[in-house]
Amino acid sequence: MTPANDLVEQAMRAVPRSPFLPPDQRHHAHVDAPVPIGHGQTNSQPYTVATMLTLLDVRAGQRVLDLGAGSGWTTALLAQLVGQSGQVIGVERQAELIEPARRALAEAGTGPHAEIRAASPGVLGAPKDGPFDRILVSAEADQLPPSLVEQLADGAVMVIPVASTMLRVTRDGDEVATTEHGAFRFVPLVEDA
C-alpha cells in the first residue's frame, strides 16, 4: 500500500461520514454506496472518495480546491490531509447544501484553513484564489474543462470524472497530461450556470 493510501485511510478514520449526512440518512454512513443528501445530490461512495483522494496525492501545506463540495465531507477529509499549514476551498452550487455542510465542517474541527463557499454564477472553480496545488472535482464533466486546468499550479494534480472515466490530470508548465483510472458515475458538473 502506498503512503498516500495510508494517509487517506487515516483521514477517513479521523473524519467520520455520518455528521455530513442528513439526519434521516445517517444510518447509511457505513454503507459503501452513495447516499442522497437532497436537491438531487449525493454524498459519494467511500470507496470512490478513497480512490479519488489517493489519486490526488494531497500533501501537507498544499492549497486545494474541492469543486462540488456537497455535504462537506470531502472538504473535511482534504483539510485533514493538508493540515493546519494548508488551505482547502470547497465550492458548491446547490445553495441549500451550503449551510449544513458548513455546520458539519465546523463540528469536524477543521479550523480556519477549510471553508465552503457558494459557487459564483458563470464561474467554474475559484480562479481568483488559484492557482491550486490540487483540485478535486466531485461531479462529471463531458470533457476536461480548460478553465479548471488553468487553475492548476505548475506541478499540480486534478482528479475529475470525465465522460464516466476518472482522470488524473497533471500540469507541468504548459504541458498537461492525463491518465485514466476506471469507470465511475457522478452527478453532472454544471459549468455555465
CSV table of C-alpha atoms in Angstrom, one decimal:
chain,number,residue,atom,x,y,z
A,1,MET,CA,0.0,0.0,0.0
A,2,THR,CA,1.4,3.4,-0.9
A,3,PRO,CA,1.9,6.2,1.7
A,4,ALA,CA,-1.0,8.1,0.1
A,5,ASN,CA,-3.4,5.2,0.7
A,6,ASP,CA,-2.3,5.1,4.4
A,7,LEU,CA,-2.8,8.9,4.8
A,8,VAL,CA,-6.2,8.7,3.1
A,9,GLU,CA,-7.2,5.8,5.4
A,10,GLN,CA,-6.1,7.8,8.4
A,11,ALA,CA,-8.1,10.8,7.3
A,12,MET,CA,-11.2,8.7,6.7
A,13,ARG,CA,-10.9,7.3,10.2
A,14,ALA,CA,-10.4,10.8,11.7
A,15,VAL,CA,-13.4,12.3,9.8
A,16,PRO,CA,-16.5,10.1,10.1
A,17,ARG,CA,-19.0,10.3,7.3
A,18,SER,CA,-22.1,10.3,9.5
A,19,PRO,CA,-22.2,14.0,10.6
A,20,PHE,CA,-22.1,15.1,6.9
A,21,LEU,CA,-25.3,13.2,6.1
A,22,PRO,CA,-28.8,14.4,6.6
A,23,PRO,CA,-30.1,13.1,10.0
A,24,ASP,CA,-32.5,10.6,8.3
A,25,GLN,CA,-29.7,9.1,6.2
A,26,ARG,CA,-27.0,8.8,8.9
A,27,HIS,CA,-27.8,5.1,9.5
A,28,HIS,CA,-26.4,4.6,5.9
A,29,ALA,CA,-23.0,6.1,6.9
A,30,HIS,CA,-21.2,2.8,7.0
A,31,VAL,CA,-22.6,1.5,3.7
A,32,ASP,CA,-20.1,1.6,0.8
A,33,ALA,CA,-22.6,3.3,-1.5
A,34,PRO,CA,-23.6,6.9,-2.4
A,35,VAL,CA,-26.1,8.4,0.0
A,36,PRO,CA,-28.7,11.1,-1.1
A,37,ILE,CA,-28.2,14.4,0.6
A,38,GLY,CA,-31.1,16.2,-1.0
A,39,HIS,CA,-31.5,18.5,-4.0
A,40,GLY,CA,-30.5,15.7,-6.5
A,41,GLN,CA,-27.1,15.4,-4.9
A,42,THR,CA,-25.3,12.6,-3.1
A,43,ASN,CA,-22.5,12.0,-0.7
A,44,SER,CA,-20.2,9.8,-2.7
A,45,GLN,CA,-19.4,6.2,-2.1
A,46,PRO,CA,-16.5,5.9,0.4
A,47,TYR,CA,-14.6,3.6,-2.0
A,48,THR,CA,-14.9,6.3,-4.7
A,49,VAL,CA,-13.8,9.0,-2.3
A,50,ALA,CA,-10.8,7.0,-1.1
A,51,THR,CA,-9.8,6.2,-4.8
A,52,MET,CA,-10.0,9.9,-5.7
A,53,LEU,CA,-8.1,11.1,-2.7
A,54,THR,CA,-5.4,8.5,-3.3
A,55,LEU,CA,-5.0,9.6,-6.9
A,56,LEU,CA,-4.9,13.2,-5.8
A,57,ASP,CA,-1.9,12.5,-3.5
A,58,VAL,CA,-2.5,15.5,-1.3
A,59,ARG,CA,0.4,16.7,0.8
A,60,ALA,CA,0.6,18.8,4.0
A,61,GLY,CA,0.7,22.5,3.4
A,62,GLN,CA,-1.0,22.4,-0.1
A,63,ARG,CA,-3.7,24.6,-1.4
A,64,VAL,CA,-6.7,22.5,-2.6
A,65,LEU,CA,-9.9,23.3,-4.4
A,66,ASP,CA,-12.8,20.9,-3.7
A,67,LEU,CA,-15.3,21.5,-6.5
A,68,GLY,CA,-18.7,20.1,-5.8
A,69,ALA,CA,-18.2,20.1,-2.1
A,70,GLY,CA,-21.8,18.8,-1.5
A,71,SER,CA,-22.1,17.7,2.1
A,72,GLY,CA,-18.7,19.0,3.0
A,73,TRP,CA,-17.2,15.5,3.8
A,74,THR,CA,-14.5,15.7,1.1
A,75,THR,CA,-13.6,19.2,2.2
A,76,ALA,CA,-13.1,17.9,5.7
A,77,LEU,CA,-11.1,15.0,4.5
A,78,LEU,CA,-8.9,17.3,2.4
A,79,ALA,CA,-8.5,19.6,5.4
A,80,GLN,CA,-7.2,16.6,7.4
A,81,LEU,CA,-4.7,15.8,4.6
A,82,VAL,CA,-3.3,19.3,4.2
A,83,GLY,CA,-3.1,20.0,7.9
A,84,GLN,CA,-3.0,23.4,9.6
A,85,SER,CA,-0.4,24.7,7.2
A,86,GLY,CA,-2.6,24.1,4.1
A,87,GLN,CA,-5.8,25.5,2.8
A,88,VAL,CA,-9.0,24.0,1.3
A,89,ILE,CA,-11.7,25.9,-0.5
A,90,GLY,CA,-14.9,23.9,-1.1
A,91,VAL,CA,-17.2,25.3,-3.7
A,92,GLU,CA,-20.9,24.2,-4.0
A,93,ARG,CA,-23.6,25.3,-6.5
A,94,GLN,CA,-26.6,24.0,-4.5
A,95,ALA,CA,-27.3,26.8,-2.1
A,96,GLU,CA,-29.5,24.6,0.2
A,97,LEU,CA,-26.5,22.3,0.9
A,98,ILE,CA,-24.0,25.0,1.9
A,99,GLU,CA,-25.1,25.8,5.5
A,100,PRO,CA,-25.5,22.2,6.6
A,101,ALA,CA,-22.1,21.5,5.0
A,102,ARG,CA,-20.5,24.5,6.8
A,103,ARG,CA,-22.0,23.3,10.2
A,104,ALA,CA,-20.7,19.8,9.7
A,105,LEU,CA,-17.3,21.2,8.7
A,106,ALA,CA,-17.2,23.3,11.8
A,107,GLU,CA,-18.2,20.4,14.0
A,108,ALA,CA,-15.4,18.3,12.5
A,109,GLY,CA,-13.0,20.8,13.9
A,110,THR,CA,-11.2,21.6,10.6
A,111,GLY,CA,-10.3,25.1,11.8
A,112,PRO,CA,-10.0,28.2,9.7
A,113,HIS,CA,-7.9,26.5,6.9
A,114,ALA,CA,-11.0,24.9,5.4
A,115,GLU,CA,-14.2,26.7,4.1
A,116,ILE,CA,-17.2,26.1,1.9
A,117,ARG,CA,-18.3,28.8,-0.5
A,118,ALA,CA,-21.3,29.3,-2.8
A,119,ALA,CA,-20.2,29.0,-6.4
A,120,SER,CA,-20.1,32.3,-8.3
A,121,PRO,CA,-22.6,32.4,-11.2
A,122,GLY,CA,-20.9,31.7,-14.5
A,123,VAL,CA,-17.6,30.8,-12.8
A,124,LEU,CA,-16.2,27.3,-12.6
A,125,GLY,CA,-14.0,26.7,-9.6
A,126,ALA,CA,-12.3,29.6,-7.8
A,127,PRO,CA,-10.0,31.2,-10.3
A,128,LYS,CA,-9.4,34.3,-8.2
A,129,ASP,CA,-8.0,32.1,-5.5
A,130,GLY,CA,-5.8,30.0,-7.7
A,131,PRO,CA,-3.5,28.5,-8.7
A,132,PHE,CA,-4.1,25.4,-6.6
A,133,ASP,CA,-1.7,22.5,-5.9
A,134,ARG,CA,-4.6,20.0,-6.1
A,135,ILE,CA,-8.2,20.1,-7.5
A,136,LEU,CA,-10.8,17.5,-6.6
A,137,VAL,CA,-13.9,17.5,-8.8
A,138,SER,CA,-16.9,15.5,-7.5
A,139,ALA,CA,-19.1,15.9,-10.5
A,140,GLU,CA,-18.9,14.5,-14.0
A,141,ALA,CA,-17.8,16.7,-16.9
A,142,ASP,CA,-18.5,15.9,-20.6
A,143,GLN,CA,-14.9,17.0,-21.4
A,144,LEU,CA,-11.9,18.3,-19.5
A,145,PRO,CA,-12.7,21.9,-18.6
A,146,PRO,CA,-9.9,24.2,-19.7
A,147,SER,CA,-10.9,26.8,-17.1
A,148,LEU,CA,-10.0,24.2,-14.3
A,149,VAL,CA,-6.8,23.2,-15.9
A,150,GLU,CA,-5.8,26.9,-15.9
A,151,GLN,CA,-6.4,26.9,-12.1
A,152,LEU,CA,-3.7,24.3,-11.6
A,153,ALA,CA,-0.3,25.4,-10.4
A,154,ASP,CA,2.9,24.1,-12.1
A,155,GLY,CA,3.4,20.6,-10.8
A,156,ALA,CA,-0.3,20.3,-9.7
A,157,VAL,CA,-2.8,17.5,-9.9
A,158,MET,CA,-6.5,17.4,-10.6
A,159,VAL,CA,-8.8,14.4,-10.3
A,160,ILE,CA,-12.0,14.6,-12.2
A,161,PRO,CA,-14.6,12.2,-13.7
A,162,VAL,CA,-14.9,13.0,-17.5
A,163,ALA,CA,-17.5,11.1,-19.6
A,164,SER,CA,-17.7,8.3,-16.9
A,165,THR,CA,-13.9,7.9,-16.7
A,166,MET,CA,-11.9,9.0,-13.7
A,167,LEU,CA,-9.0,11.1,-14.9
A,168,ARG,CA,-5.8,12.2,-13.1
A,169,VAL,CA,-4.6,15.4,-14.7
A,170,THR,CA,-1.1,16.7,-14.2
A,171,ARG,CA,0.3,20.1,-15.2
A,172,ASP,CA,4.0,20.6,-15.9
A,173,GLY,CA,4.4,24.2,-17.2
A,174,ASP,CA,2.3,24.4,-20.4
A,175,GLU,CA,2.2,20.6,-20.7
A,176,VAL,CA,-0.9,18.8,-19.5
A,177,ALA,CA,-1.1,15.0,-19.2
A,178,THR,CA,-4.0,12.8,-18.3
A,179,THR,CA,-4.2,9.2,-17.2
A,180,GLU,CA,-7.4,7.1,-16.9
A,181,HIS,CA,-8.4,5.2,-13.7
A,182,GLY,CA,-11.6,3.3,-14.3
A,183,ALA,CA,-15.3,4.0,-14.8
A,184,PHE,CA,-17.3,6.0,-12.2
A,185,ARG,CA,-20.7,7.6,-12.1
A,186,PHE,CA,-21.3,11.1,-10.7
A,187,VAL,CA,-23.9,13.8,-10.9
A,188,PRO,CA,-23.3,16.2,-13.8
A,189,LEU,CA,-20.9,19.1,-13.5
A,190,VAL,CA,-22.6,22.4,-14.1
A,191,GLU,CA,-20.2,24.6,-16.0
A,192,ASP,CA,-22.2,27.5,-17.1
A,193,ALA,CA,-24.8,28.4,-14.5
